[in-house]
Amino acid sequence: MADDQLELRWDPQPGDWGDALRAVTPLYRWSPWFAAVLAVFGAVLVALGEPLPGVFGLACAAVIAALPMLAVSSSFRRNPVAAATVTATIDDSSMRMMTVDGTAYSDLRWSTLAGWLETNRSFVLRTDEATVLFPVPNRAFGAQEERRRFREVLERNVGPAKP
């Protein structure tokens, strides 16, 4: 793909960011499990005749399960550029992303990436800064062939996928 470019286009969604955060951040990855365990303990307490601590445990479990995704959704809504349609041009040197309305532009050079990984929903590109992630959702690809080509570009220029 030396001279060949790959063109992508997608409409970002809060779920893309949630998926990326779950993939690389333990807090987001483990909070549903922690909430589930807390909910089970809360339900057991209610069944054992301890309704006050049991209901408190269930309420805390609900908050722990909901907070990470509410934070992502809230941040997404507050950012005026977050939902703008993105176009990307990928080649062996970088991925150039721009919103369709021209309000944001990024030239992500492969040499600046710390790694990447693939989830069921997207590719997650990571820089050395823990808070800088670039999710590329699967719906950006018109066909499986484009996903395969993108994966090959990443493997060739960044290296193998890293969790």
PDB file of C-alpha atoms in Angstrom:
ATOM      1  CA  MET A   1       0.000   0.000   0.000  1.00  0.00           C
ATOM      2  CA  ALA A   2       2.959   2.298  -0.498  1.00  0.00           C
ATOM      3  CA  ASP A   3       1.183   4.654  -2.904  1.00  0.00           C
ATOM      4  CA  ASP A   4      -2.319   3.442  -2.189  1.00  0.00           C
ATOM      5  CA  GLN A   5      -4.465   5.398   0.239  1.00  0.00           C
ATOM      6  CA  LEU A   6      -7.415   4.237   2.240  1.00  0.00           C
ATOM      7  CA  GLU A   7     -10.322   6.675   2.627  1.00  0.00           C
ATOM      8  CA  LEU A   8     -12.673   6.372   5.608  1.00  0.00           C
ATOM      9  CA  ARG A   9     -15.703   8.280   6.854  1.00  0.00           C
ATOM     10  CA  TRP A  10     -17.759   7.937  10.032  1.00  0.00           C
ATOM     11  CA  ASP A  11     -20.078   9.728  12.421  1.00  0.00           C
ATOM     12  CA  PRO A  12     -18.596   9.480  15.950  1.00  0.00           C
ATOM     13  CA  GLN A  13     -20.819   8.186  18.732  1.00  0.00           C
ATOM     14  CA  PRO A  14     -20.350   8.145  22.516  1.00  0.00           C
ATOM     15  CA  GLY A  15     -20.137   4.349  22.362  1.00  0.00           C
ATOM     16  CA  ASP A  16     -16.948   4.622  20.288  1.00  0.00           C
ATOM     17  CA  TRP A  17     -15.242   6.488  23.108  1.00  0.00           C
ATOM     18  CA  GLY A  18     -16.702   4.182  25.738  1.00  0.00           C
ATOM     19  CA  ASP A  19     -15.370   1.175  23.843  1.00  0.00           C
ATOM     20  CA  ALA A  20     -11.921   2.759  23.570  1.00  0.00           C
ATOM     21  CA  LEU A  21     -11.841   3.627  27.267  1.00  0.00           C
ATOM     22  CA  ARG A  22     -12.951   0.123  28.279  1.00  0.00           C
ATOM     23  CA  ALA A  23     -10.196  -1.316  26.098  1.00  0.00           C
ATOM     24  CA  VAL A  24      -7.336   0.658  27.668  1.00  0.00           C
ATOM     25  CA  THR A  25      -8.478   1.938  31.086  1.00  0.00           C
ATOM     26  CA  PRO A  26      -8.943  -0.491  33.987  1.00  0.00           C
ATOM     27  CA  LEU A  27     -11.489   1.775  35.722  1.00  0.00           C
ATOM     28  CA  TYR A  28     -13.820   1.596  32.734  1.00  0.00           C
ATOM     29  CA  ARG A  29     -13.118  -2.080  32.062  1.00  0.00           C
ATOM     30  CA  TRP A  30     -13.677  -3.365  35.609  1.00  0.00           C
ATOM     31  CA  SER A  31     -16.414  -1.060  36.921  1.00  0.00           C
ATOM     32  CA  PRO A  32     -19.300  -3.185  35.550  1.00  0.00           C
ATOM     33  CA  TRP A  33     -17.845  -6.283  37.199  1.00  0.00           C
ATOM     34  CA  PHE A  34     -17.319  -4.505  40.496  1.00  0.00           C
ATOM     35  CA  ALA A  35     -20.881  -3.181  40.307  1.00  0.00           C
ATOM     36  CA  ALA A  36     -22.210  -6.683  39.612  1.00  0.00           C
ATOM     37  CA  VAL A  37     -20.407  -8.162  42.623  1.00  0.00           C
ATOM     38  CA  LEU A  38     -21.643  -5.319  44.831  1.00  0.00           C
ATOM     39  CA  ALA A  39     -25.198  -5.847  43.538  1.00  0.00           C
ATOM     40  CA  VAL A  40     -25.034  -9.554  44.377  1.00  0.00           C
ATOM     41  CA  PHE A  41     -23.866  -8.766  47.918  1.00  0.00           C
ATOM     42  CA  GLY A  42     -26.613  -6.155  48.229  1.00  0.00           C
ATOM     43  CA  ALA A  43     -29.240  -8.641  47.068  1.00  0.00           C
ATOM     44  CA  VAL A  44     -27.934 -11.246  49.523  1.00  0.00           C
ATOM     45  CA  LEU A  45     -28.169  -8.714  52.364  1.00  0.00           C
ATOM     46  CA  VAL A  46     -31.765  -7.901  51.417  1.00  0.00           C
ATOM     47  CA  ALA A  47     -32.589 -11.650  51.308  1.00  0.00           C
ATOM     48  CA  LEU A  48     -30.998 -12.110  54.740  1.00  0.00           C
ATOM     49  CA  GLY A  49     -33.282  -9.474  56.216  1.00  0.00           C
ATOM     50  CA  GLU A  50     -30.863  -6.528  56.176  1.00  0.00           C
ATOM     51  CA  PRO A  51     -32.744  -4.184  53.839  1.00  0.00           C
ATOM     52  CA  LEU A  52     -30.956  -0.923  54.666  1.00  0.00           C
ATOM     53  CA  PRO A  53     -27.380  -2.010  53.871  1.00  0.00           C
ATOM     54  CA  GLY A  54     -28.664  -4.224  51.041  1.00  0.00           C
ATOM     55  CA  VAL A  55     -30.498  -1.380  49.297  1.00  0.00           C
ATOM     56  CA  PHE A  56     -27.507   0.885  49.892  1.00  0.00           C
ATOM     57  CA  GLY A  57     -25.278  -1.718  48.204  1.00  0.00           C
ATOM     58  CA  LEU A  58     -27.681  -2.016  45.258  1.00  0.00           C
ATOM     59  CA  ALA A  59     -27.824   1.770  44.874  1.00  0.00           C
ATOM     60  CA  CYS A  60     -24.014   2.017  44.977  1.00  0.00           C
ATOM     61  CA  ALA A  61     -23.774  -0.763  42.387  1.00  0.00           C
ATOM     62  CA  ALA A  62     -26.097   1.155  40.068  1.00  0.00           C
ATOM     63  CA  VAL A  63     -24.022   4.328  40.460  1.00  0.00           C
ATOM     64  CA  ILE A  64     -20.741   2.482  39.861  1.00  0.00           C
ATOM     65  CA  ALA A  65     -22.153   0.823  36.734  1.00  0.00           C
ATOM     66  CA  ALA A  66     -23.629   4.032  35.323  1.00  0.00           C
ATOM     67  CA  LEU A  67     -20.996   6.679  36.121  1.00  0.00           C
ATOM     68  CA  PRO A  68     -18.312   5.769  33.561  1.00  0.00           C
ATOM     69  CA  MET A  69     -20.737   5.747  30.643  1.00  0.00           C
ATOM     70  CA  LEU A  70     -22.539   8.861  31.880  1.00  0.00           C
ATOM     71  CA  ALA A  71     -19.167  10.621  32.026  1.00  0.00           C
ATOM     72  CA  VAL A  72     -18.398   9.606  28.428  1.00  0.00           C
ATOM     73  CA  SER A  73     -21.839  10.650  27.217  1.00  0.00           C
ATOM     74  CA  SER A  74     -21.649  13.977  29.052  1.00  0.00           C
ATOM     75  CA  SER A  75     -18.179  14.764  27.718  1.00  0.00           C
ATOM     76  CA  PHE A  76     -19.308  13.845  24.216  1.00  0.00           C
ATOM     77  CA  ARG A  77     -22.312  16.197  24.388  1.00  0.00           C
ATOM     78  CA  ARG A  78     -20.248  19.087  25.816  1.00  0.00           C
ATOM     79  CA  ASN A  79     -17.635  18.922  23.058  1.00  0.00           C
ATOM     80  CA  PRO A  80     -18.962  20.782  19.990  1.00  0.00           C
ATOM     81  CA  VAL A  81     -16.720  18.826  17.587  1.00  0.00           C
ATOM     82  CA  ALA A  82     -17.195  15.342  19.057  1.00  0.00           C
ATOM     83  CA  ALA A  83     -20.195  14.345  16.927  1.00  0.00           C
ATOM     84  CA  ALA A  84     -19.005  15.950  13.670  1.00  0.00           C
ATOM     85  CA  THR A  85     -18.599  13.567  10.740  1.00  0.00           C
ATOM     86  CA  VAL A  86     -14.959  12.558  10.313  1.00  0.00           C
ATOM     87  CA  THR A  87     -13.104  11.731   7.139  1.00  0.00           C
ATOM     88  CA  ALA A  88      -9.705  10.066   7.238  1.00  0.00           C
ATOM     89  CA  THR A  89      -6.993   9.381   4.707  1.00  0.00           C
ATOM     90  CA  ILE A  90      -4.606   6.593   5.633  1.00  0.00           C
ATOM     91  CA  ASP A  91      -1.268   5.797   4.049  1.00  0.00           C
ATOM     92  CA  ASP A  92       2.072   4.405   5.207  1.00  0.00           C
ATOM     93  CA  SER A  93       3.132   7.657   6.881  1.00  0.00           C
ATOM     94  CA  SER A  94       0.050   8.755   8.819  1.00  0.00           C
ATOM     95  CA  MET A  95      -3.674   8.979   9.265  1.00  0.00           C
ATOM     96  CA  ARG A  96      -5.037  12.433   8.473  1.00  0.00           C
ATOM     97  CA  MET A  97      -8.447  13.036  10.038  1.00  0.00           C
ATOM     98  CA  MET A  98     -10.688  16.030   9.472  1.00  0.00           C
ATOM     99  CA  THR A  99     -14.242  16.859  10.357  1.00  0.00           C
ATOM    100  CA  VAL A 100     -16.418  17.391   7.301  1.00  0.00           C
ATOM    101  CA  ASP A 101     -17.172  20.961   8.374  1.00  0.00           C
ATOM    102  CA  GLY A 102     -13.426  21.695   8.765  1.00  0.00           C
ATOM    103  CA  THR A 103     -13.566  22.546  12.481  1.00  0.00           C
ATOM    104  CA  ALA A 104     -10.923  19.982  13.488  1.00  0.00           C
ATOM    105  CA  TYR A 105      -7.896  18.394  11.832  1.00  0.00           C
ATOM    106  CA  SER A 106      -5.329  15.866  13.060  1.00  0.00           C
ATOM    107  CA  ASP A 107      -2.324  14.414  11.284  1.00  0.00           C
ATOM    108  CA  LEU A 108      -1.574  11.309  13.316  1.00  0.00           C
ATOM    109  CA  ARG A 109       1.875  10.083  12.309  1.00  0.00           C
ATOM    110  CA  TRP A 110       2.351   6.371  12.909  1.00  0.00           C
ATOM    111  CA  SER A 111       5.671   7.051  14.654  1.00  0.00           C
ATOM    112  CA  THR A 112       3.801   8.933  17.426  1.00  0.00           C
ATOM    113  CA  LEU A 113       1.630   5.973  18.368  1.00  0.00           C
ATOM    114  CA  ALA A 114       2.447   3.944  21.469  1.00  0.00           C
ATOM    115  CA  GLY A 115       0.274   1.113  20.211  1.00  0.00           C
ATOM    116  CA  TRP A 116      -3.080   0.008  18.957  1.00  0.00           C
ATOM    117  CA  LEU A 117      -5.626  -2.695  19.584  1.00  0.00           C
ATOM    118  CA  GLU A 118      -8.746  -4.019  17.976  1.00  0.00           C
ATOM    119  CA  THR A 119     -12.026  -4.531  19.812  1.00  0.00           C
ATOM    120  CA  ASN A 120     -15.297  -5.987  18.546  1.00  0.00           C
ATOM    121  CA  ARG A 121     -16.459  -2.452  17.807  1.00  0.00           C
ATOM    122  CA  SER A 122     -13.358  -0.522  16.669  1.00  0.00           C
ATOM    123  CA  PHE A 123      -9.653  -0.020  16.324  1.00  0.00           C
ATOM    124  CA  VAL A 124      -8.195   2.000  19.213  1.00  0.00           C
ATOM    125  CA  LEU A 125      -5.046   3.990  18.453  1.00  0.00           C
ATOM    126  CA  ARG A 126      -3.057   5.091  21.521  1.00  0.00           C
ATOM    127  CA  THR A 127      -0.389   7.753  21.904  1.00  0.00           C
ATOM    128  CA  ASP A 128       2.138   7.981  24.746  1.00  0.00           C
ATOM    129  CA  GLU A 129      -0.286  10.244  26.615  1.00  0.00           C
ATOM    130  CA  ALA A 130      -2.728   8.023  28.502  1.00  0.00           C
ATOM    131  CA  THR A 131      -5.663  10.328  27.801  1.00  0.00           C
ATOM    132  CA  VAL A 132      -5.173  10.602  24.029  1.00  0.00           C
ATOM    133  CA  LEU A 133      -7.060   7.889  22.167  1.00  0.00           C
ATOM    134  CA  PHE A 134      -8.267   7.713  18.594  1.00  0.00           C
ATOM    135  CA  PRO A 135     -11.110   5.228  18.118  1.00  0.00           C
ATOM    136  CA  VAL A 136     -11.814   4.224  14.514  1.00  0.00           C
ATOM    137  CA  PRO A 137     -15.169   2.404  14.538  1.00  0.00           C
ATOM    138  CA  ASN A 138     -15.816  -0.619  12.327  1.00  0.00           C
ATOM    139  CA  ARG A 139     -18.648   1.247  10.594  1.00  0.00           C
ATOM    140  CA  ALA A 140     -15.994   3.552   9.062  1.00  0.00           C
ATOM    141  CA  PHE A 141     -14.986   0.713   6.770  1.00  0.00           C
ATOM    142  CA  GLY A 142     -17.069   0.002   3.710  1.00  0.00           C
ATOM    143  CA  ALA A 143     -15.990  -3.640   3.550  1.00  0.00           C
ATOM    144  CA  GLN A 144     -13.975  -6.254   5.411  1.00  0.00           C
ATOM    145  CA  GLU A 145     -11.201  -5.700   2.857  1.00  0.00           C
ATOM    146  CA  GLU A 146     -10.764  -2.106   4.085  1.00  0.00           C
ATOM    147  CA  ARG A 147     -10.545  -3.308   7.704  1.00  0.00           C
ATOM    148  CA  ARG A 148      -7.918  -5.864   6.677  1.00  0.00           C
ATOM    149  CA  ARG A 149      -5.908  -3.206   4.811  1.00  0.00           C
ATOM    150  CA  PHE A 150      -6.092  -0.842   7.795  1.00  0.00           C
ATOM    151  CA  ARG A 151      -4.922  -3.615  10.136  1.00  0.00           C
ATOM    152  CA  GLU A 152      -2.003  -4.335   7.759  1.00  0.00           C
ATOM    153  CA  VAL A 153      -1.000  -0.645   7.735  1.00  0.00           C
ATOM    154  CA  LEU A 154      -1.017  -0.603  11.527  1.00  0.00           C
ATOM    155  CA  GLU A 155       0.982  -3.828  11.811  1.00  0.00           C
ATOM    156  CA  ARG A 156       3.531  -2.621   9.239  1.00  0.00           C
ATOM    157  CA  ASN A 157       3.976   0.894  10.661  1.00  0.00           C
ATOM    158  CA  VAL A 158       3.203   0.597  14.381  1.00  0.00           C
ATOM    159  CA  GLY A 159       3.738  -3.080  15.134  1.00  0.00           C
ATOM    160  CA  PRO A 160       1.472  -5.823  16.428  1.00  0.00           C
ATOM    161  CA  ALA A 161      -1.634  -4.999  18.434  1.00  0.00           C
ATOM    162  CA  LYS A 162      -0.973  -4.411  22.155  1.00  0.00           C
ATOM    163  CA  PRO A 163      -3.589  -4.641  24.881  1.00  0.00           C
TER     164      PRO A 163
END
